[in-house]
Amino acid sequence: MPTLENGYEIIDEFLSHDQLVSLNRELSSINFPSKAGGIRNAEKKFSVIRSLANSEQLHSQAKIYLSGDVNLVRAILFNKTSESNWLVTWHQDRTIAVSERFEKNKWGPWSIKDGVQSVQPPVEVLNQMVTFRIHLDDASQENGCLKIIPKSHEQGILDHGSIQEYIQTRSPVICEASAGSALVMRPHLLHSSSKASVPSQRRVLHLEYSSFKLPSGVAWA
């Protein structure tokens, strides 16, 4: 089973031409919220995203990197344009969405995002997760593609100060990719995104999967 030793890999032609056309057809008329970088719970709002996220294709791909049954954790549709030209500083994705709040050691803090209970789990949960960032448009350094630091997920969960110290001595990788490709990564791999120097539409479908078994009665949101 691939371990994503470096914390990431890029798969070219992850989507077929027909899949990409179908996604673009349904998503072309979306009005993204003003000054928002993306739309959370995208699988609940767009049938074409729900179908893809829950498809045998994506579940089979996730099982390559995970052991046991896999479940969709989150789906976010990102977009970066000249009107919404945002950036994100170096960080780790370390929050998951669940159906209800529960009390368990090392789980927290809790928050509510777009009406859904969200929580930071312990690192062993993040180690049983994988993220697929599917590019719906070409992603380049000029339009603000993702940057990552290889193997940084091996450091566990880092606080803000530790992140700033860590990135000072590491060289980032610029993850340029073509439409239809996918960047596969561990959620707690350090990553960031600069504003586009040459703004253009840059949409990414962000899908997270996990093989971790939640407490009884709790489901992935």
PDB file of C-alpha atoms in Angstrom:
ATOM      1  CA  MET A   1       0.000   0.000   0.000  1.00  0.00           C
ATOM      2  CA  PRO A   2       1.468   3.416  -0.936  1.00  0.00           C
ATOM      3  CA  THR A   3       2.364   5.375   2.169  1.00  0.00           C
ATOM      4  CA  LEU A   4       2.713   8.847   0.630  1.00  0.00           C
ATOM      5  CA  GLU A   5       6.199   8.903   2.133  1.00  0.00           C
ATOM      6  CA  ASN A   6       6.673  12.527   1.124  1.00  0.00           C
ATOM      7  CA  GLY A   7       3.119  13.345   2.164  1.00  0.00           C
ATOM      8  CA  TYR A   8       1.855  13.943  -1.360  1.00  0.00           C
ATOM      9  CA  GLU A   9       1.851  12.947  -5.014  1.00  0.00           C
ATOM     10  CA  ILE A  10       0.325  14.338  -8.213  1.00  0.00           C
ATOM     11  CA  ILE A  11      -1.717  12.040 -10.458  1.00  0.00           C
ATOM     12  CA  ASP A  12      -2.092  13.285 -14.037  1.00  0.00           C
ATOM     13  CA  GLU A  13      -5.378  12.642 -15.894  1.00  0.00           C
ATOM     14  CA  PHE A  14      -7.108  11.648 -12.670  1.00  0.00           C
ATOM     15  CA  LEU A  15     -10.431  12.585 -14.277  1.00  0.00           C
ATOM     16  CA  SER A  16     -11.382  11.588 -17.797  1.00  0.00           C
ATOM     17  CA  HIS A  17     -12.205  14.241 -20.368  1.00  0.00           C
ATOM     18  CA  ASP A  18     -15.913  13.383 -20.093  1.00  0.00           C
ATOM     19  CA  GLN A  19     -15.865  13.645 -16.286  1.00  0.00           C
ATOM     20  CA  LEU A  20     -14.207  17.046 -16.468  1.00  0.00           C
ATOM     21  CA  VAL A  21     -16.726  18.279 -19.039  1.00  0.00           C
ATOM     22  CA  SER A  22     -19.633  17.039 -16.899  1.00  0.00           C
ATOM     23  CA  LEU A  23     -18.311  18.756 -13.775  1.00  0.00           C
ATOM     24  CA  ASN A  24     -17.654  22.004 -15.591  1.00  0.00           C
ATOM     25  CA  ARG A  25     -21.102  21.974 -17.190  1.00  0.00           C
ATOM     26  CA  GLU A  26     -22.911  21.811 -13.829  1.00  0.00           C
ATOM     27  CA  LEU A  27     -20.528  24.084 -11.964  1.00  0.00           C
ATOM     28  CA  SER A  28     -20.090  26.786 -14.618  1.00  0.00           C
ATOM     29  CA  SER A  29     -23.034  28.877 -13.389  1.00  0.00           C
ATOM     30  CA  ILE A  30     -22.108  28.871  -9.686  1.00  0.00           C
ATOM     31  CA  ASN A  31     -22.037  32.239  -8.002  1.00  0.00           C
ATOM     32  CA  PHE A  32     -19.391  31.963  -5.320  1.00  0.00           C
ATOM     33  CA  PRO A  33     -20.049  33.981  -2.151  1.00  0.00           C
ATOM     34  CA  SER A  34     -18.460  37.434  -2.258  1.00  0.00           C
ATOM     35  CA  LYS A  35     -14.922  37.467  -0.852  1.00  0.00           C
ATOM     36  CA  ALA A  36     -15.172  33.758  -0.004  1.00  0.00           C
ATOM     37  CA  GLY A  37     -12.520  31.327  -1.142  1.00  0.00           C
ATOM     38  CA  GLY A  38     -14.850  28.381  -1.497  1.00  0.00           C
ATOM     39  CA  ILE A  39     -18.075  26.541  -0.768  1.00  0.00           C
ATOM     40  CA  ARG A  40     -18.203  24.031   2.095  1.00  0.00           C
ATOM     41  CA  ASN A  41     -20.371  20.904   2.127  1.00  0.00           C
ATOM     42  CA  ALA A  42     -20.174  20.915  -1.652  1.00  0.00           C
ATOM     43  CA  GLU A  43     -21.398  17.323  -1.919  1.00  0.00           C
ATOM     44  CA  LYS A  44     -24.698  18.373  -0.326  1.00  0.00           C
ATOM     45  CA  LYS A  45     -25.156  21.311  -2.701  1.00  0.00           C
ATOM     46  CA  PHE A  46     -24.134  19.910  -6.097  1.00  0.00           C
ATOM     47  CA  SER A  47     -25.267  16.506  -7.353  1.00  0.00           C
ATOM     48  CA  VAL A  48     -22.323  16.110  -9.726  1.00  0.00           C
ATOM     49  CA  ILE A  49     -19.884  16.550  -6.816  1.00  0.00           C
ATOM     50  CA  ARG A  50     -21.890  14.164  -4.622  1.00  0.00           C
ATOM     51  CA  SER A  51     -21.843  11.520  -7.353  1.00  0.00           C
ATOM     52  CA  LEU A  52     -18.098  11.824  -7.869  1.00  0.00           C
ATOM     53  CA  ALA A  53     -17.211  11.986  -4.168  1.00  0.00           C
ATOM     54  CA  ASN A  54     -19.245   8.853  -3.382  1.00  0.00           C
ATOM     55  CA  SER A  55     -18.283   6.968  -6.534  1.00  0.00           C
ATOM     56  CA  GLU A  56     -16.497   3.627  -6.612  1.00  0.00           C
ATOM     57  CA  GLN A  57     -13.685   5.398  -8.482  1.00  0.00           C
ATOM     58  CA  LEU A  58     -12.908   7.767  -5.605  1.00  0.00           C
ATOM     59  CA  HIS A  59     -13.458   5.177  -2.881  1.00  0.00           C
ATOM     60  CA  SER A  60     -11.134   2.763  -4.684  1.00  0.00           C
ATOM     61  CA  GLN A  61      -8.501   5.464  -5.050  1.00  0.00           C
ATOM     62  CA  ALA A  62      -8.774   6.348  -1.346  1.00  0.00           C
ATOM     63  CA  LYS A  63      -8.356   2.684  -0.367  1.00  0.00           C
ATOM     64  CA  ILE A  64      -4.962   2.724  -2.078  1.00  0.00           C
ATOM     65  CA  TYR A  65      -3.716   5.013   0.709  1.00  0.00           C
ATOM     66  CA  LEU A  66      -5.911   3.850   3.597  1.00  0.00           C
ATOM     67  CA  SER A  67      -6.671   0.526   5.264  1.00  0.00           C
ATOM     68  CA  GLY A  68     -10.238  -0.612   5.842  1.00  0.00           C
ATOM     69  CA  ASP A  69     -13.493   0.966   4.709  1.00  0.00           C
ATOM     70  CA  VAL A  70     -13.310   4.624   3.683  1.00  0.00           C
ATOM     71  CA  ASN A  71     -15.775   7.437   4.251  1.00  0.00           C
ATOM     72  CA  LEU A  72     -16.050  10.936   2.834  1.00  0.00           C
ATOM     73  CA  VAL A  73     -15.147  13.474   5.524  1.00  0.00           C
ATOM     74  CA  ARG A  74     -15.433  16.842   3.750  1.00  0.00           C
ATOM     75  CA  ALA A  75     -15.985  18.291   0.293  1.00  0.00           C
ATOM     76  CA  ILE A  76     -15.033  21.888  -0.450  1.00  0.00           C
ATOM     77  CA  LEU A  77     -15.093  23.652  -3.808  1.00  0.00           C
ATOM     78  CA  PHE A  78     -12.387  26.321  -3.933  1.00  0.00           C
ATOM     79  CA  ASN A  79     -12.130  29.114  -6.475  1.00  0.00           C
ATOM     80  CA  LYS A  80      -9.525  31.840  -6.915  1.00  0.00           C
ATOM     81  CA  THR A  81     -10.276  34.630  -9.395  1.00  0.00           C
ATOM     82  CA  SER A  82      -9.359  38.261 -10.059  1.00  0.00           C
ATOM     83  CA  GLU A  83     -12.417  39.262  -7.978  1.00  0.00           C
ATOM     84  CA  SER A  84     -11.577  36.858  -5.145  1.00  0.00           C
ATOM     85  CA  ASN A  85      -7.784  36.700  -5.174  1.00  0.00           C
ATOM     86  CA  TRP A  86      -7.061  35.215  -1.770  1.00  0.00           C
ATOM     87  CA  LEU A  87      -4.098  33.633  -0.024  1.00  0.00           C
ATOM     88  CA  VAL A  88      -3.626  31.191   2.824  1.00  0.00           C
ATOM     89  CA  THR A  89      -0.543  31.127   5.016  1.00  0.00           C
ATOM     90  CA  TRP A  90       1.340  27.950   5.917  1.00  0.00           C
ATOM     91  CA  HIS A  91      -0.982  25.645   7.830  1.00  0.00           C
ATOM     92  CA  GLN A  92      -2.227  22.092   8.337  1.00  0.00           C
ATOM     93  CA  ASP A  93      -5.774  20.861   7.675  1.00  0.00           C
ATOM     94  CA  ARG A  94      -6.553  19.390  11.066  1.00  0.00           C
ATOM     95  CA  THR A  95     -10.327  19.733  11.452  1.00  0.00           C
ATOM     96  CA  ILE A  96     -12.932  17.121  10.570  1.00  0.00           C
ATOM     97  CA  ALA A  97     -16.729  17.414  10.229  1.00  0.00           C
ATOM     98  CA  VAL A  98     -19.001  15.027  12.144  1.00  0.00           C
ATOM     99  CA  SER A  99     -22.742  14.576  12.641  1.00  0.00           C
ATOM    100  CA  GLU A 100     -22.813  15.451  16.343  1.00  0.00           C
ATOM    101  CA  ARG A 101     -20.651  16.602  19.200  1.00  0.00           C
ATOM    102  CA  PHE A 102     -19.189  14.047  21.628  1.00  0.00           C
ATOM    103  CA  GLU A 103     -16.739  14.013  24.508  1.00  0.00           C
ATOM    104  CA  LYS A 104     -13.518  12.090  23.961  1.00  0.00           C
ATOM    105  CA  ASN A 105      -9.991  12.591  25.249  1.00  0.00           C
ATOM    106  CA  LYS A 106      -7.677  14.553  22.905  1.00  0.00           C
ATOM    107  CA  TRP A 107     -10.591  15.630  20.661  1.00  0.00           C
ATOM    108  CA  GLY A 108     -10.992  19.409  20.466  1.00  0.00           C
ATOM    109  CA  PRO A 109     -11.433  22.289  20.228  1.00  0.00           C
ATOM    110  CA  TRP A 110     -14.921  22.162  18.687  1.00  0.00           C
ATOM    111  CA  SER A 111     -16.484  24.682  16.308  1.00  0.00           C
ATOM    112  CA  ILE A 112     -19.403  24.985  13.904  1.00  0.00           C
ATOM    113  CA  LYS A 113     -18.620  25.612  10.228  1.00  0.00           C
ATOM    114  CA  ASP A 114     -21.474  26.186   7.791  1.00  0.00           C
ATOM    115  CA  GLY A 115     -23.839  24.685  10.338  1.00  0.00           C
ATOM    116  CA  VAL A 116     -21.820  21.486  10.816  1.00  0.00           C
ATOM    117  CA  GLN A 117     -20.025  20.299  13.969  1.00  0.00           C
ATOM    118  CA  SER A 118     -16.269  20.401  13.401  1.00  0.00           C
ATOM    119  CA  VAL A 119     -13.485  19.220  15.665  1.00  0.00           C
ATOM    120  CA  GLN A 120      -9.728  18.826  15.753  1.00  0.00           C
ATOM    121  CA  PRO A 121      -8.966  15.118  16.293  1.00  0.00           C
ATOM    122  CA  PRO A 122      -5.701  13.591  17.549  1.00  0.00           C
ATOM    123  CA  VAL A 123      -2.953  13.050  14.999  1.00  0.00           C
ATOM    124  CA  GLU A 124      -3.647   9.312  14.707  1.00  0.00           C
ATOM    125  CA  VAL A 125      -6.944  10.203  13.059  1.00  0.00           C
ATOM    126  CA  LEU A 126      -5.237  12.507  10.552  1.00  0.00           C
ATOM    127  CA  ASN A 127      -2.802   9.685   9.766  1.00  0.00           C
ATOM    128  CA  GLN A 128      -5.825   7.657   8.649  1.00  0.00           C
ATOM    129  CA  MET A 129      -6.982  10.325   6.212  1.00  0.00           C
ATOM    130  CA  VAL A 130      -6.162  11.303   2.651  1.00  0.00           C
ATOM    131  CA  THR A 131      -7.102  14.374   0.631  1.00  0.00           C
ATOM    132  CA  PHE A 132      -7.718  14.540  -3.110  1.00  0.00           C
ATOM    133  CA  ARG A 133      -7.429  18.040  -4.566  1.00  0.00           C
ATOM    134  CA  ILE A 134      -8.910  17.641  -8.034  1.00  0.00           C
ATOM    135  CA  HIS A 135      -8.041  20.471 -10.417  1.00  0.00           C
ATOM    136  CA  LEU A 136     -10.944  21.679 -12.532  1.00  0.00           C
ATOM    137  CA  ASP A 137      -8.702  24.304 -14.142  1.00  0.00           C
ATOM    138  CA  ASP A 138      -4.972  24.457 -14.814  1.00  0.00           C
ATOM    139  CA  ALA A 139      -3.132  25.410 -11.629  1.00  0.00           C
ATOM    140  CA  SER A 140       0.100  27.392 -11.961  1.00  0.00           C
ATOM    141  CA  GLN A 141       2.350  29.535  -9.835  1.00  0.00           C
ATOM    142  CA  GLU A 142       0.919  32.559 -11.639  1.00  0.00           C
ATOM    143  CA  ASN A 143      -2.679  31.798 -10.650  1.00  0.00           C
ATOM    144  CA  GLY A 144      -1.845  30.877  -7.068  1.00  0.00           C
ATOM    145  CA  CYS A 145      -1.515  27.094  -6.972  1.00  0.00           C
ATOM    146  CA  LEU A 146      -0.756  25.173  -3.797  1.00  0.00           C
ATOM    147  CA  LYS A 147       2.707  25.027  -2.249  1.00  0.00           C
ATOM    148  CA  ILE A 148       3.682  22.186   0.081  1.00  0.00           C
ATOM    149  CA  ILE A 149       6.617  21.140   2.253  1.00  0.00           C
ATOM    150  CA  PRO A 150       7.411  17.449   1.704  1.00  0.00           C
ATOM    151  CA  LYS A 151       7.394  15.135   4.738  1.00  0.00           C
ATOM    152  CA  SER A 152       6.158  17.886   7.064  1.00  0.00           C
ATOM    153  CA  HIS A 153       3.224  15.658   8.086  1.00  0.00           C
ATOM    154  CA  GLU A 154       5.762  13.537   9.980  1.00  0.00           C
ATOM    155  CA  GLN A 155       6.050  16.357  12.538  1.00  0.00           C
ATOM    156  CA  GLY A 156       2.534  15.699  13.854  1.00  0.00           C
ATOM    157  CA  ILE A 157       0.272  18.599  14.796  1.00  0.00           C
ATOM    158  CA  LEU A 158       2.219  21.865  15.000  1.00  0.00           C
ATOM    159  CA  ASP A 159       1.273  25.126  16.694  1.00  0.00           C
ATOM    160  CA  HIS A 160       1.684  28.447  14.899  1.00  0.00           C
ATOM    161  CA  GLY A 161       5.147  29.148  16.304  1.00  0.00           C
ATOM    162  CA  SER A 162       6.438  25.695  15.404  1.00  0.00           C
ATOM    163  CA  ILE A 163       5.136  26.082  11.855  1.00  0.00           C
ATOM    164  CA  GLN A 164       6.918  29.410  11.433  1.00  0.00           C
ATOM    165  CA  GLU A 165      10.163  27.929  12.751  1.00  0.00           C
ATOM    166  CA  TYR A 166       9.876  24.804  10.594  1.00  0.00           C
ATOM    167  CA  ILE A 167       9.299  26.578   7.278  1.00  0.00           C
ATOM    168  CA  GLN A 168      12.371  28.782   7.729  1.00  0.00           C
ATOM    169  CA  THR A 169      14.724  25.894   6.962  1.00  0.00           C
ATOM    170  CA  ARG A 170      12.679  24.036   4.304  1.00  0.00           C
ATOM    171  CA  SER A 171      12.165  24.619   0.612  1.00  0.00           C
ATOM    172  CA  PRO A 172       8.566  24.460  -0.622  1.00  0.00           C
ATOM    173  CA  VAL A 173       7.417  22.549  -3.694  1.00  0.00           C
ATOM    174  CA  ILE A 174       5.210  24.437  -6.157  1.00  0.00           C
ATOM    175  CA  CYS A 175       2.385  22.064  -7.138  1.00  0.00           C
ATOM    176  CA  GLU A 176       1.576  23.159 -10.676  1.00  0.00           C
ATOM    177  CA  ALA A 177      -0.939  20.825 -12.299  1.00  0.00           C
ATOM    178  CA  SER A 178      -3.213  20.568 -15.312  1.00  0.00           C
ATOM    179  CA  ALA A 179      -7.009  20.437 -15.315  1.00  0.00           C
ATOM    180  CA  GLY A 180      -8.211  16.907 -14.566  1.00  0.00           C
ATOM    181  CA  SER A 181      -5.192  16.010 -12.436  1.00  0.00           C
ATOM    182  CA  ALA A 182      -5.248  15.435  -8.682  1.00  0.00           C
ATOM    183  CA  LEU A 183      -2.893  16.342  -5.874  1.00  0.00           C
ATOM    184  CA  VAL A 184      -3.131  13.566  -3.268  1.00  0.00           C
ATOM    185  CA  MET A 185      -1.878  14.534   0.191  1.00  0.00           C
ATOM    186  CA  ARG A 186      -2.101  13.917   3.906  1.00  0.00           C
ATOM    187  CA  PRO A 187      -4.277  16.643   5.448  1.00  0.00           C
ATOM    188  CA  HIS A 188      -1.662  17.701   7.982  1.00  0.00           C
ATOM    189  CA  LEU A 189       1.057  18.213   5.365  1.00  0.00           C
ATOM    190  CA  LEU A 190       2.101  21.853   5.612  1.00  0.00           C
ATOM    191  CA  HIS A 191       0.703  23.818   2.679  1.00  0.00           C
ATOM    192  CA  SER A 192      -0.031  27.381   1.619  1.00  0.00           C
ATOM    193  CA  SER A 193      -1.266  29.363  -1.364  1.00  0.00           C
ATOM    194  CA  SER A 194      -0.217  32.826  -2.554  1.00  0.00           C
ATOM    195  CA  LYS A 195      -2.391  35.366  -4.273  1.00  0.00           C
ATOM    196  CA  ALA A 196      -2.378  35.007  -8.046  1.00  0.00           C
ATOM    197  CA  SER A 197       0.056  37.289  -9.828  1.00  0.00           C
ATOM    198  CA  VAL A 198      -1.870  36.697 -13.066  1.00  0.00           C
ATOM    199  CA  PRO A 199      -5.422  36.050 -11.834  1.00  0.00           C
ATOM    200  CA  SER A 200      -7.594  33.568 -13.664  1.00  0.00           C
ATOM    201  CA  GLN A 201     -10.242  31.112 -12.596  1.00  0.00           C
ATOM    202  CA  ARG A 202      -8.569  28.393 -10.505  1.00  0.00           C
ATOM    203  CA  ARG A 203     -11.121  25.910  -9.170  1.00  0.00           C
ATOM    204  CA  VAL A 204     -10.161  22.927  -7.033  1.00  0.00           C
ATOM    205  CA  LEU A 205     -12.467  20.234  -5.688  1.00  0.00           C
ATOM    206  CA  HIS A 206     -11.119  19.264  -2.253  1.00  0.00           C
ATOM    207  CA  LEU A 207     -12.254  15.822  -1.049  1.00  0.00           C
ATOM    208  CA  GLU A 208     -11.142  14.258   2.247  1.00  0.00           C
ATOM    209  CA  TYR A 209     -11.563  10.573   3.124  1.00  0.00           C
ATOM    210  CA  SER A 210     -10.881   8.589   6.284  1.00  0.00           C
ATOM    211  CA  SER A 211     -10.742   4.968   7.389  1.00  0.00           C
ATOM    212  CA  PHE A 212     -10.929   5.897  11.083  1.00  0.00           C
ATOM    213  CA  LYS A 213     -13.901   4.473  12.976  1.00  0.00           C
ATOM    214  CA  LEU A 214     -15.800   7.181  14.844  1.00  0.00           C
ATOM    215  CA  PRO A 215     -17.418   6.582  18.256  1.00  0.00           C
ATOM    216  CA  SER A 216     -20.668   4.616  18.184  1.00  0.00           C
ATOM    217  CA  GLY A 217     -23.627   6.688  16.999  1.00  0.00           C
ATOM    218  CA  VAL A 218     -21.487   9.370  15.380  1.00  0.00           C
ATOM    219  CA  ALA A 219     -21.194   9.688  11.599  1.00  0.00           C
ATOM    220  CA  TRP A 220     -19.099  11.763   9.240  1.00  0.00           C
ATOM    221  CA  ALA A 221     -21.052  14.895   8.396  1.00  0.00           C
TER     222      ALA A 221
END
